[in-house]
Amino acid sequence: MIVSVINRLVVAAITLVGVGAIVFVLLRVVPGDPIAMMISPGASPADIAALRARYGLDADLATQFWMWLKALLSGDFGMSISLRRGVLSLLAERLPATLELAFAALALAVALGLFLAVLGTLARRTVCEPLIDALNGLALAVPDFVWALALVLAFGVFVPVLPLSGRINPSIDEGFVTHFYLIESLLRLKLTAFADVASHMAMPVIALGLPLAAVIVRLLKEALKEAMVQDYVLLARLKGMSELRLILQEALRNAIGPTLALTGVQFTFLIGGTVIVERIFSYPGIGNMAVDAVINRDLPLIQGLVLMFGLIFILVNLAVDALAAFFNPRLRHG
Amino acid sequence: MESISRRQLMLAGAAAFLADLVVGRGIAVAAGTDTLTIAFNVNLPSFDPTVGPSAVNPTIQAIYRTIFDQYVGQKPDLAFEPGLLTAWGWNDSKTGIWMDVRTGVTWHDGSPFTPDDVVWSLTRAGDQKTGNPIQFVWGALSNFKVDGNRITADAKGYDPALFKWMAFLTGYVLPKAYYTKVGAEGFEKKPVGTGPYMVDAYEGNAFLRLKANPTYWGGKPAFETVVFKFVPDATSRVAEIESGASDVTLEIPYEEYDRLKAKKGLAGVAAPITDIGMIFINSDAAKTLTKEVRLAAHHAIDKDAIIKRLLRGYGVAIDTLDAPEYAAFDAAIKVPYDPKKAAELMKAAGYSPEKPLKTKIQTTRGLKPKDYEMIQAIVGMWRKIGLDAEIEVYEVAKHFELRTSHKLAPFAFYNWGNAIGDPTTSTGFAMFGPSPHSSWKTADLDAKIGPLWGEADEAKRIAGWKAVDRYIAEEGYVLPLIQYVQPIVFKASLKVTPNATGALQPKLVVKG
């Protein structure tokens, strides 16, 4: 087990370095020079060269990469060109917002997906089943950003009960110590602030969570249907177990494995989806920051963001593997 | 004393939460009368208005002008007015400048503003090491001397636009003592200026909250609190104003502008700003894009139709890079829509719809209102005269890389801002060969522009630039298209004065 974990960590480290190298080279090969966007009309070639040197873009590619890697290993992610602050401190500031959003969306997706999958299994071969399937198909077919725009119109304009943008009402001064506003306000029992942060998260969470919920429903419902005709379920049914207990106690434990694995993969897509959804709701997470970084060709910030996304994906996959092993003893024992 | 059970406490908490969630719409509903909430179209990346990419971003100047003051002020009609300098000028020999500094001004931290702050700000701006993108202007000044409230300095050469630059990009005064004490990072965390509003709270990509500066030298601001919400998505900005969550918004699609301003409780204003749409022509393609072809390309464009049909009438057709509000605008220079003449010119060059000249045009898509659609329409007009242009979409960063390395396609659409309205900052930098931003680089044009940079006689200088504009129009060295109109929608209880620079400054919004 320990060897397996160490192996995975080594592979994760190599993956991160590989991702870093590819992104570093790609950013310098694709068109779009960050310095070109700062060159003033009256700048001479010497002025341009000085500007390039100031941002460390005057050396050859190999030297730039070596300097970046050396700094990275000492914990220095560099300075953002557009935001003029350390990349690491920017990531530390914005990542909590995205994590809260992503995990809230995951929680919503799992709860909704589980509920509808169980309901669909209970209601199989009734008039409700095609209705659940149709609604699920709709949720699956519509991408997160379209949900986001629809929600903006529905709950921001037509029935304006939810705030449209930001993470917290600008008039609220809670003096947060951490950047985990939702968790901190809850732990400090600042209910007004908690309600405000939660209401700001509501629409982006629904937009991100609905497609994932639909994936869970589709997969879990099929797995449950298969499990429900297995011998051990039939035996339990003969013992007089109710249909709901049969699903929850017998079928679900065996059906959840593949769903869990796919949910992990889909969760990484969900994190990717935060880029657009955060933009639409002006939510100050790393996704929104990534859009600006790309527009401004802020190379150090893009590199830091890609590494951060890479790290999140690796950690999510590790967590999914661990959970899968927990639910499946055969995996746990190799 | 009655005790409360854990269950009751939980229920009470949940009830409070739900009540707050639904009833507490104070979150979304903007503005008590003392708060102005603006759904702004860009994020504020950095507070220092003198360095980095945001220093040269024209849109962000609205925020910088609210927190800081410029050396020279500017009215909404582009006219210059005293800022932190009350008077200024060149010495008789045009080898140096003098500036009188305003008295009785305090920084947001309560410390007094002094001529030393001006000298330090100008010296810092001129120091290449600080990374000021407009260093080439400020670096020309040296040997500052302070005598009471008057500052004098030597200049490397006469620059007729120097004091106009003092109302333009990076022309801001920063606090010497405070900045030196807290450093760049400290300044980013807690910026201090002399402007009408002070920074109260900031969350990048979300909002900036400002408080009125009670001791502002220009008088008490109209609102106690100003909130800039950073809402880059146009659909979300429309929703912000329509739902009442914001009091003012800008840069929304013209269709939405027309719809919203007709709604009860909302009003709108749309006025031309100092931002134009143009098609650069790369002089490296001059072999195929001969004078006949270039002029034909210009005469074939029906700008009025584009404005009417694509931009719903919001735009001003232009024939030179100097728009009507600019100092060197000459209404007599015309390149009229004349498809017949365009076809004849193409025929003279050896091309026709049956035997077209194949070329390429680059354009942005979604950066400016209907930019891509506009180029599609132009390409359609060109096809009728025998100019077959393939469209390539590029993004902003690629445009700048290609432009500064002189590798734009034969035709390339982009926009050009000129908030001070001087010909040097429109025709000058866009068309002068040595400028890294020009695409047409030929000796004949440079010979005409060159002497004008240092022309001391203002009337002669402006006449000279008008002559250059005429020459460019006659030679077809660039294709000016439209001057943009900026749509602003606001609550009917407010009054908004449009700013020709496009900077939506809170001081231009008052209670109706």
GROMACS .gro file of N, CA and C in nm, chain A residues 30-33 36-43 46-48 50-51 54-55 79 81-86 94 149 152 156-157 160-173 181 191-192 194-196 198-200 279-280 282-284 288-289 292 295 297, chain B residues 13 16-17 20-22 25-28 43 45-46 48 51-54 56 128-131 133-136 179 184-185 188 200-201 203-207 209 227 229-233 235-236 239-240 242-243 245 395-398 400-401 404 429 434-437:
model
  384
   30VAL      N    1   0.338   2.999  -2.899
   30VAL     CA    2   0.213   3.050  -2.960
   30VAL      C    3   0.222   3.202  -2.973
   31PRO      N    4   0.150   3.259  -3.071
   31PRO     CA    5   0.156   3.404  -3.091
   31PRO      C    6   0.099   3.479  -2.970
   32GLY      N    7   0.149   3.601  -2.948
   32GLY     CA    8   0.099   3.682  -2.838
   32GLY      C    9   0.210   3.713  -2.740
   33ASP      N   10   0.273   3.826  -2.762
   33ASP     CA   11   0.387   3.865  -2.680
   33ASP      C   12   0.339   3.963  -2.573
   36ALA      N   13   0.470   4.315  -2.617
   36ALA     CA   14   0.413   4.393  -2.729
   36ALA      C   15   0.292   4.473  -2.684
   37MET      N   16   0.219   4.421  -2.586
   37MET     CA   17   0.099   4.490  -2.539
   37MET      C   18   0.133   4.609  -2.450
   38MET      N   19   0.258   4.618  -2.408
   38MET     CA   20   0.297   4.728  -2.319
   38MET      C   21   0.383   4.832  -2.389
   39ILE      N   22   0.417   4.805  -2.514
   39ILE     CA   23   0.508   4.896  -2.584
   39ILE      C   24   0.434   5.025  -2.618
   40SER      N   25   0.490   5.135  -2.574
   40SER     CA   26   0.425   5.263  -2.601
   40SER      C   27   0.457   5.306  -2.744
   41PRO      N   28   0.375   5.395  -2.800
   41PRO     CA   29   0.394   5.434  -2.940
   41PRO      C   30   0.530   5.497  -2.967
   42GLY      N   31   0.584   5.566  -2.867
   42GLY     CA   32   0.711   5.635  -2.892
   42GLY      C   33   0.832   5.555  -2.849
   43ALA      N   34   0.812   5.429  -2.815
   43ALA     CA   35   0.923   5.349  -2.763
   43ALA      C   36   1.026   5.320  -2.872
   46ALA      N   37   1.558   5.031  -2.803
   46ALA     CA   38   1.626   5.017  -2.673
   46ALA      C   39   1.525   5.010  -2.559
   47ASP      N   40   1.421   5.093  -2.570
   47ASP     CA   41   1.315   5.091  -2.468
   47ASP      C   42   1.248   4.953  -2.463
   48ILE      N   43   1.222   4.899  -2.582
   48ILE     CA   44   1.155   4.768  -2.590
   48ILE      C   45   1.245   4.660  -2.530
   50ALA      N   46   1.472   4.700  -2.305
   50ALA     CA   47   1.478   4.719  -2.160
   50ALA      C   48   1.354   4.660  -2.093
   51LEU      N   49   1.239   4.680  -2.156
   51LEU     CA   50   1.113   4.627  -2.103
   51LEU      C   51   1.117   4.474  -2.102
   54ARG      N   52   1.336   4.354  -1.829
   54ARG     CA   53   1.274   4.375  -1.698
   54ARG      C   54   1.187   4.256  -1.658
   55TYR      N   55   1.120   4.197  -1.757
   55TYR     CA   56   1.031   4.084  -1.727
   55TYR      C   57   1.099   3.949  -1.754
   79MET      N   58   0.659   3.676  -1.047
   79MET     CA   59   0.569   3.791  -1.029
   79MET      C   60   0.471   3.798  -1.146
   81ILE      N   61   0.279   3.965  -1.429
   81ILE     CA   62   0.308   4.086  -1.507
   81ILE      C   63   0.194   4.187  -1.495
   82SER      N   64   0.070   4.138  -1.503
   82SER     CA   65  -0.044   4.231  -1.503
   82SER      C   66  -0.086   4.271  -1.362
   83LEU      N   67  -0.080   4.178  -1.267
   83LEU     CA   68  -0.128   4.210  -1.132
   83LEU      C   69  -0.017   4.262  -1.041
   84ARG      N   70   0.107   4.251  -1.086
   84ARG     CA   71   0.223   4.305  -1.016
   84ARG      C   72   0.234   4.254  -0.873
   85ARG      N   73   0.200   4.126  -0.854
   85ARG     CA   74   0.215   4.064  -0.723
   85ARG      C   75   0.270   3.924  -0.741
   86GLY      N   76   0.318   3.864  -0.632
   86GLY     CA   77   0.371   3.729  -0.639
   86GLY      C   78   0.261   3.631  -0.681
   94ARG      N   79  -0.686   3.335  -0.424
   94ARG     CA   80  -0.802   3.307  -0.510
   94ARG      C   81  -0.847   3.160  -0.508
  149LEU      N   82  -2.599   3.129  -1.797
  149LEU     CA   83  -2.669   3.242  -1.859
  149LEU      C   84  -2.820   3.233  -1.835
  152VAL      N   85  -2.885   3.344  -1.486
  152VAL     CA   86  -2.873   3.491  -1.476
  152VAL      C   87  -3.006   3.555  -1.514
  156GLY      N   88  -3.173   3.632  -1.182
  156GLY     CA   89  -3.110   3.763  -1.169
  156GLY      C   90  -3.197   3.874  -1.224
  157VAL      N   91  -3.277   3.840  -1.326
  157VAL     CA   92  -3.356   3.945  -1.392
  157VAL      C   93  -3.507   3.924  -1.373
  160PRO      N   94  -3.574   3.837  -0.953
  160PRO     CA   95  -3.441   3.871  -0.898
  160PRO      C   96  -3.428   3.844  -0.748
  161VAL      N   97  -3.401   3.718  -0.716
  161VAL     CA   98  -3.386   3.682  -0.575
  161VAL      C   99  -3.241   3.648  -0.539
  162LEU      N  100  -3.157   3.637  -0.640
  162LEU     CA  101  -3.017   3.602  -0.611
  162LEU      C  102  -2.922   3.706  -0.669
  163PRO      N  103  -2.814   3.733  -0.599
  163PRO     CA  104  -2.716   3.830  -0.652
  163PRO      C  105  -2.649   3.776  -0.778
  164LEU      N  106  -2.617   3.867  -0.868
  164LEU     CA  107  -2.566   3.828  -1.000
  164LEU      C  108  -2.415   3.814  -1.007
  165SER      N  109  -2.348   3.889  -0.925
  165SER     CA  110  -2.202   3.891  -0.944
  165SER      C  111  -2.128   3.900  -0.811
  166GLY      N  112  -2.003   3.857  -0.816
  166GLY     CA  113  -1.917   3.869  -0.700
  166GLY      C  114  -1.930   3.751  -0.605
  167ARG      N  115  -1.861   3.763  -0.491
  167ARG     CA  116  -1.858   3.654  -0.393
  167ARG      C  117  -1.926   3.695  -0.264
  168ILE      N  118  -1.929   3.826  -0.241
  168ILE     CA  119  -1.990   3.878  -0.120
  168ILE      C  120  -2.036   4.021  -0.147
  169ASN      N  121  -2.139   4.062  -0.081
  169ASN     CA  122  -2.189   4.199  -0.095
  169ASN      C  123  -2.078   4.298  -0.058
  170PRO      N  124  -2.046   4.392  -0.147
  170PRO     CA  125  -1.936   4.486  -0.118
  170PRO      C  126  -1.956   4.565   0.011
  171SER      N  127  -2.079   4.573   0.061
  171SER     CA  128  -2.100   4.653   0.183
  171SER      C  129  -2.071   4.572   0.310
  172ILE      N  130  -2.049   4.442   0.296
  172ILE     CA  131  -2.024   4.360   0.415
  172ILE      C  132  -1.876   4.361   0.450
  173ASP      N  133  -1.849   4.397   0.574
  173ASP     CA  134  -1.710   4.398   0.623
  173ASP      C  135  -1.699   4.299   0.737
  181TYR      N  136  -1.435   3.207   0.270
  181TYR     CA  137  -1.542   3.289   0.329
  181TYR      C  138  -1.659   3.204   0.380
  191LEU      N  139  -2.388   3.443   1.059
  191LEU     CA  140  -2.491   3.388   0.972
  191LEU      C  141  -2.530   3.481   0.857
  192THR      N  142  -2.528   3.611   0.883
  192THR     CA  143  -2.562   3.705   0.776
  192THR      C  144  -2.459   3.694   0.663
  194PHE      N  145  -2.263   3.442   0.611
  194PHE     CA  146  -2.274   3.307   0.553
  194PHE      C  147  -2.385   3.304   0.448
  195ALA      N  148  -2.500   3.361   0.486
  195ALA     CA  149  -2.614   3.363   0.393
  195ALA      C  150  -2.578   3.442   0.268
  196ASP      N  151  -2.505   3.552   0.285
  196ASP     CA  152  -2.469   3.635   0.171
  196ASP      C  153  -2.373   3.560   0.077
  198ALA      N  154  -2.332   3.239   0.059
  198ALA     CA  155  -2.404   3.124   0.001
  198ALA      C  156  -2.494   3.170  -0.113
  199SER      N  157  -2.561   3.285  -0.094
  199SER     CA  158  -2.650   3.332  -0.200
  199SER      C  159  -2.570   3.372  -0.324
  200HIS      N  160  -2.450   3.427  -0.304
  200HIS     CA  161  -2.366   3.460  -0.419
  200HIS      C  162  -2.318   3.333  -0.491
  279ARG      N  163  -1.636   3.359  -1.473
  279ARG     CA  164  -1.632   3.481  -1.553
  279ARG      C  165  -1.772   3.541  -1.563
  280ILE      N  166  -1.869   3.455  -1.593
  280ILE     CA  167  -2.007   3.504  -1.612
  280ILE      C  168  -2.058   3.567  -1.484
  282SER      N  169  -1.875   3.691  -1.242
  282SER     CA  170  -1.772   3.777  -1.183
  282SER      C  171  -1.729   3.724  -1.046
  283TYR      N  172  -1.711   3.596  -1.039
  283TYR     CA  173  -1.674   3.530  -0.913
  283TYR      C  174  -1.521   3.528  -0.904
  284PRO      N  175  -1.466   3.580  -0.796
  284PRO     CA  176  -1.320   3.602  -0.793
  284PRO      C  177  -1.237   3.479  -0.758
  288ASN      N  178  -1.162   3.281  -1.308
  288ASN     CA  179  -1.178   3.418  -1.358
  288ASN      C  180  -1.041   3.483  -1.380
  289MET      N  181  -0.952   3.457  -1.283
  289MET     CA  182  -0.817   3.515  -1.294
  289MET      C  183  -0.745   3.457  -1.417
  292ASP      N  184  -0.828   3.649  -1.742
  292ASP     CA  185  -0.751   3.774  -1.754
  292ASP      C  186  -0.604   3.747  -1.784
  295ILE      N  187  -0.573   3.670  -2.150
  295ILE     CA  188  -0.593   3.790  -2.233
  295ILE      C  189  -0.468   3.878  -2.228
  297ARG      N  190  -0.170   3.783  -2.160
  297ARG     CA  191  -0.048   3.704  -2.181
  297ARG      C  192   0.047   3.717  -2.060
  347GLY      N  193  -3.133   2.924   1.327
  347GLY     CA  194  -3.023   2.957   1.236
  347GLY      C  195  -3.062   2.938   1.092
  350ALA      N  196  -3.303   3.204   0.987
  350ALA     CA  197  -3.234   3.332   0.964
  350ALA      C  198  -3.161   3.330   0.831
  351PHE      N  199  -3.099   3.216   0.801
  351PHE     CA  200  -3.023   3.202   0.677
  351PHE      C  201  -3.115   3.216   0.555
  354ASP      N  202  -3.251   3.562   0.515
  354ASP     CA  203  -3.147   3.651   0.462
  354ASP      C  204  -3.126   3.628   0.313
  355LEU      N  205  -3.134   3.499   0.279
  355LEU     CA  206  -3.110   3.461   0.139
  355LEU      C  207  -3.216   3.522   0.048
  356VAL      N  208  -3.340   3.517   0.092
  356VAL     CA  209  -3.450   3.561   0.005
  356VAL      C  210  -3.483   3.709   0.027
  359ARG      N  211  -3.242   4.089  -0.010
  359ARG     CA  212  -3.208   4.126  -0.147
  359ARG      C  213  -3.135   4.259  -0.149
  360GLY      N  214  -3.115   4.316  -0.028
  360GLY     CA  215  -3.033   4.434  -0.020
  360GLY      C  216  -2.899   4.408  -0.084
  361ILE      N  217  -2.861   4.281  -0.087
  361ILE     CA  218  -2.737   4.240  -0.149
  361ILE      C  219  -2.737   4.286  -0.293
  362ALA      N  220  -2.842   4.248  -0.362
  362ALA     CA  221  -2.840   4.273  -0.505
  362ALA      C  222  -2.891   4.412  -0.539
  377ASN      N  223  -1.173   4.438  -1.525
  377ASN     CA  224  -1.120   4.421  -1.390
  377ASN      C  225  -1.009   4.524  -1.366
  379PRO      N  226  -0.651   4.538  -1.246
  379PRO     CA  227  -0.544   4.446  -1.208
  379PRO      C  228  -0.448   4.505  -1.106
  380SER      N  229  -0.422   4.635  -1.114
  380SER     CA  230  -0.319   4.693  -1.030
  380SER      C  231  -0.356   4.837  -0.996
  382ASP      N  232  -0.129   5.080  -0.916
  382ASP     CA  233  -0.030   5.179  -0.959
  382ASP      C  234  -0.061   5.222  -1.103
  385VAL      N  235   0.270   5.204  -1.398
  385VAL     CA  236   0.351   5.092  -1.447
  385VAL      C  237   0.264   4.973  -1.488
  386GLY      N  238   0.320   4.886  -1.570
  386GLY     CA  239   0.251   4.764  -1.608
  386GLY      C  240   0.146   4.785  -1.716
  387PRO      N  241   0.087   4.675  -1.761
  387PRO     CA  242  -0.009   4.683  -1.873
  387PRO      C  243  -0.133   4.765  -1.840
  388SER      N  244  -0.178   4.765  -1.714
  388SER     CA  245  -0.302   4.837  -1.684
  388SER      C  246  -0.282   4.988  -1.693
  390VAL      N  247  -0.160   5.144  -1.931
  390VAL     CA  248  -0.191   5.191  -2.067
  390VAL      C  249  -0.327   5.139  -2.115
  462GLN      N  250   1.372   5.448  -1.647
  462GLN     CA  251   1.342   5.326  -1.723
  462GLN      C  252   1.326   5.204  -1.632
  463LYS      N  253   1.396   5.206  -1.518
  463LYS     CA  254   1.394   5.089  -1.429
  463LYS      C  255   1.256   5.065  -1.367
  464THR      N  256   1.174   5.168  -1.358
  464THR     CA  257   1.043   5.149  -1.296
  464THR      C  258   0.944   5.081  -1.390
  465GLY      N  259   0.975   5.079  -1.518
  465GLY     CA  260   0.888   5.010  -1.614
  465GLY      C  261   0.767   5.091  -1.656
  467PRO      N  262   0.546   5.254  -1.906
  467PRO     CA  263   0.540   5.235  -2.053
  467PRO      C  264   0.550   5.366  -2.131
  468ILE      N  265   0.527   5.478  -2.065
  468ILE     CA  266   0.534   5.608  -2.135
  468ILE      C  267   0.663   5.680  -2.095
  469GLN      N  268   0.759   5.604  -2.051
  469GLN     CA  269   0.886   5.660  -2.005
  469GLN      C  270   0.948   5.752  -2.110
  470PHE      N  271   0.923   5.722  -2.238
  470PHE     CA  272   0.985   5.801  -2.345
  470PHE      C  273   0.941   5.948  -2.340
  513TYR      N  274   0.478   5.619  -0.063
  513TYR     CA  275   0.524   5.512  -0.153
  513TYR      C  276   0.663   5.464  -0.112
  518ALA      N  277   0.634   4.907  -0.338
  518ALA     CA  278   0.536   4.875  -0.443
  518ALA      C  279   0.426   4.782  -0.393
  519GLU      N  280   0.465   4.676  -0.320
  519GLU     CA  281   0.364   4.579  -0.272
  519GLU      C  282   0.271   4.643  -0.170
  522GLU      N  283   0.022   4.856  -0.343
  522GLU     CA  284  -0.085   4.777  -0.405
  522GLU      C  285  -0.189   4.737  -0.300
  534ASP      N  286  -1.145   5.183  -0.010
  534ASP     CA  287  -1.197   5.132   0.117
  534ASP      C  288  -1.187   4.980   0.124
  535ALA      N  289  -1.219   4.913   0.014
  535ALA     CA  290  -1.207   4.766   0.009
  535ALA      C  291  -1.191   4.725  -0.136
  537GLU      N  292  -1.154   4.360  -0.389
  537GLU     CA  293  -1.142   4.216  -0.413
  537GLU      C  294  -1.126   4.198  -0.563
  538GLY      N  295  -1.005   4.161  -0.603
  538GLY     CA  296  -0.974   4.146  -0.746
  538GLY      C  297  -1.076   4.061  -0.817
  539ASN      N  298  -1.114   4.100  -0.939
  539ASN     CA  299  -1.212   4.029  -1.021
  539ASN      C  300  -1.353   4.033  -0.963
  540ALA      N  301  -1.373   4.107  -0.854
  540ALA     CA  302  -1.508   4.115  -0.795
  540ALA      C  303  -1.553   4.260  -0.779
  541PHE      N  304  -1.489   4.336  -0.691
  541PHE     CA  305  -1.535   4.474  -0.671
  541PHE      C  306  -1.427   4.562  -0.610
  543ARG      N  307  -1.447   4.905  -0.356
  543ARG     CA  308  -1.535   4.998  -0.283
  543ARG      C  309  -1.455   5.121  -0.245
  561VAL      N  310  -1.914   5.194  -0.562
  561VAL     CA  311  -1.871   5.055  -0.579
  561VAL      C  312  -1.856   5.027  -0.728
  563LYS      N  313  -1.826   4.728  -0.960
  563LYS     CA  314  -1.833   4.581  -0.970
  563LYS      C  315  -1.766   4.544  -1.102
  564PHE      N  316  -1.674   4.451  -1.096
  564PHE     CA  317  -1.605   4.413  -1.220
  564PHE      C  318  -1.685   4.303  -1.290
  565VAL      N  319  -1.755   4.340  -1.395
  565VAL     CA  320  -1.844   4.245  -1.464
  565VAL      C  321  -1.805   4.243  -1.612
  566PRO      N  322  -1.706   4.162  -1.649
  566PRO     CA  323  -1.657   4.166  -1.788
  566PRO      C  324  -1.757   4.110  -1.889
  567ASP      N  325  -1.849   4.026  -1.844
  567ASP     CA  326  -1.944   3.966  -1.937
  567ASP      C  327  -2.060   4.063  -1.965
  569THR      N  328  -2.354   4.025  -2.104
  569THR     CA  329  -2.487   3.976  -2.066
  569THR      C  330  -2.510   3.999  -1.917
  570SER      N  331  -2.408   3.974  -1.838
  570SER     CA  332  -2.421   3.993  -1.693
  570SER      C  333  -2.435   4.141  -1.658
  573ALA      N  334  -2.788   4.230  -1.714
  573ALA     CA  335  -2.869   4.178  -1.604
  573ALA      C  336  -2.851   4.263  -1.478
  574GLU      N  337  -2.729   4.309  -1.454
  574GLU     CA  338  -2.701   4.392  -1.336
  574GLU      C  339  -2.787   4.518  -1.335
  576GLU      N  340  -3.057   4.578  -1.531
  576GLU     CA  341  -3.199   4.547  -1.547
  576GLU      C  342  -3.262   4.502  -1.416
  577SER      N  343  -3.182   4.431  -1.335
  577SER     CA  344  -3.236   4.381  -1.208
  577SER      C  345  -3.228   4.486  -1.099
  579ALA      N  346  -2.946   4.573  -0.959
  579ALA     CA  347  -2.831   4.544  -0.874
  579ALA      C  348  -2.720   4.648  -0.892
  729GLU      N  349  -0.654   3.744  -3.191
  729GLU     CA  350  -0.687   3.805  -3.061
  729GLU      C  351  -0.592   3.920  -3.033
  730VAL      N  352  -0.625   3.993  -2.927
  730VAL     CA  353  -0.554   4.117  -2.897
  730VAL      C  354  -0.402   4.096  -2.888
  731ALA      N  355  -0.360   3.996  -2.812
  731ALA     CA  356  -0.217   3.976  -2.790
  731ALA      C  357  -0.145   3.948  -2.923
  732LYS      N  358  -0.209   3.870  -3.009
  732LYS     CA  359  -0.146   3.840  -3.137
  732LYS      C  360  -0.139   3.966  -3.224
  734PHE      N  361  -0.103   4.272  -3.127
  734PHE     CA  362   0.007   4.358  -3.082
  734PHE      C  363   0.143   4.299  -3.120
  735GLU      N  364   0.154   4.167  -3.110
  735GLU     CA  365   0.282   4.106  -3.147
  735GLU      C  366   0.309   4.129  -3.296
  738THR      N  367   0.374   4.520  -3.362
  738THR     CA  368   0.504   4.575  -3.320
  738THR      C  369   0.622   4.508  -3.391
  763PHE      N  370   0.154   5.854  -3.415
  763PHE     CA  371   0.208   5.723  -3.377
  763PHE      C  372   0.153   5.609  -3.461
  768PRO      N  373   0.901   5.507  -3.777
  768PRO     CA  374   0.977   5.458  -3.662
  768PRO      C  375   0.891   5.413  -3.543
  769SER      N  376   0.764   5.450  -3.541
  769SER     CA  377   0.677   5.407  -3.430
  769SER      C  378   0.656   5.256  -3.438
  770PRO      N  379   0.672   5.184  -3.327
  770PRO     CA  380   0.650   5.039  -3.332
  770PRO      C  381   0.505   5.002  -3.362
  771HIS      N  382   0.416   5.100  -3.356
  771HIS     CA  383   0.274   5.070  -3.378
  771HIS      C  384   0.225   5.109  -3.517
   0.00000   0.00000   0.00000
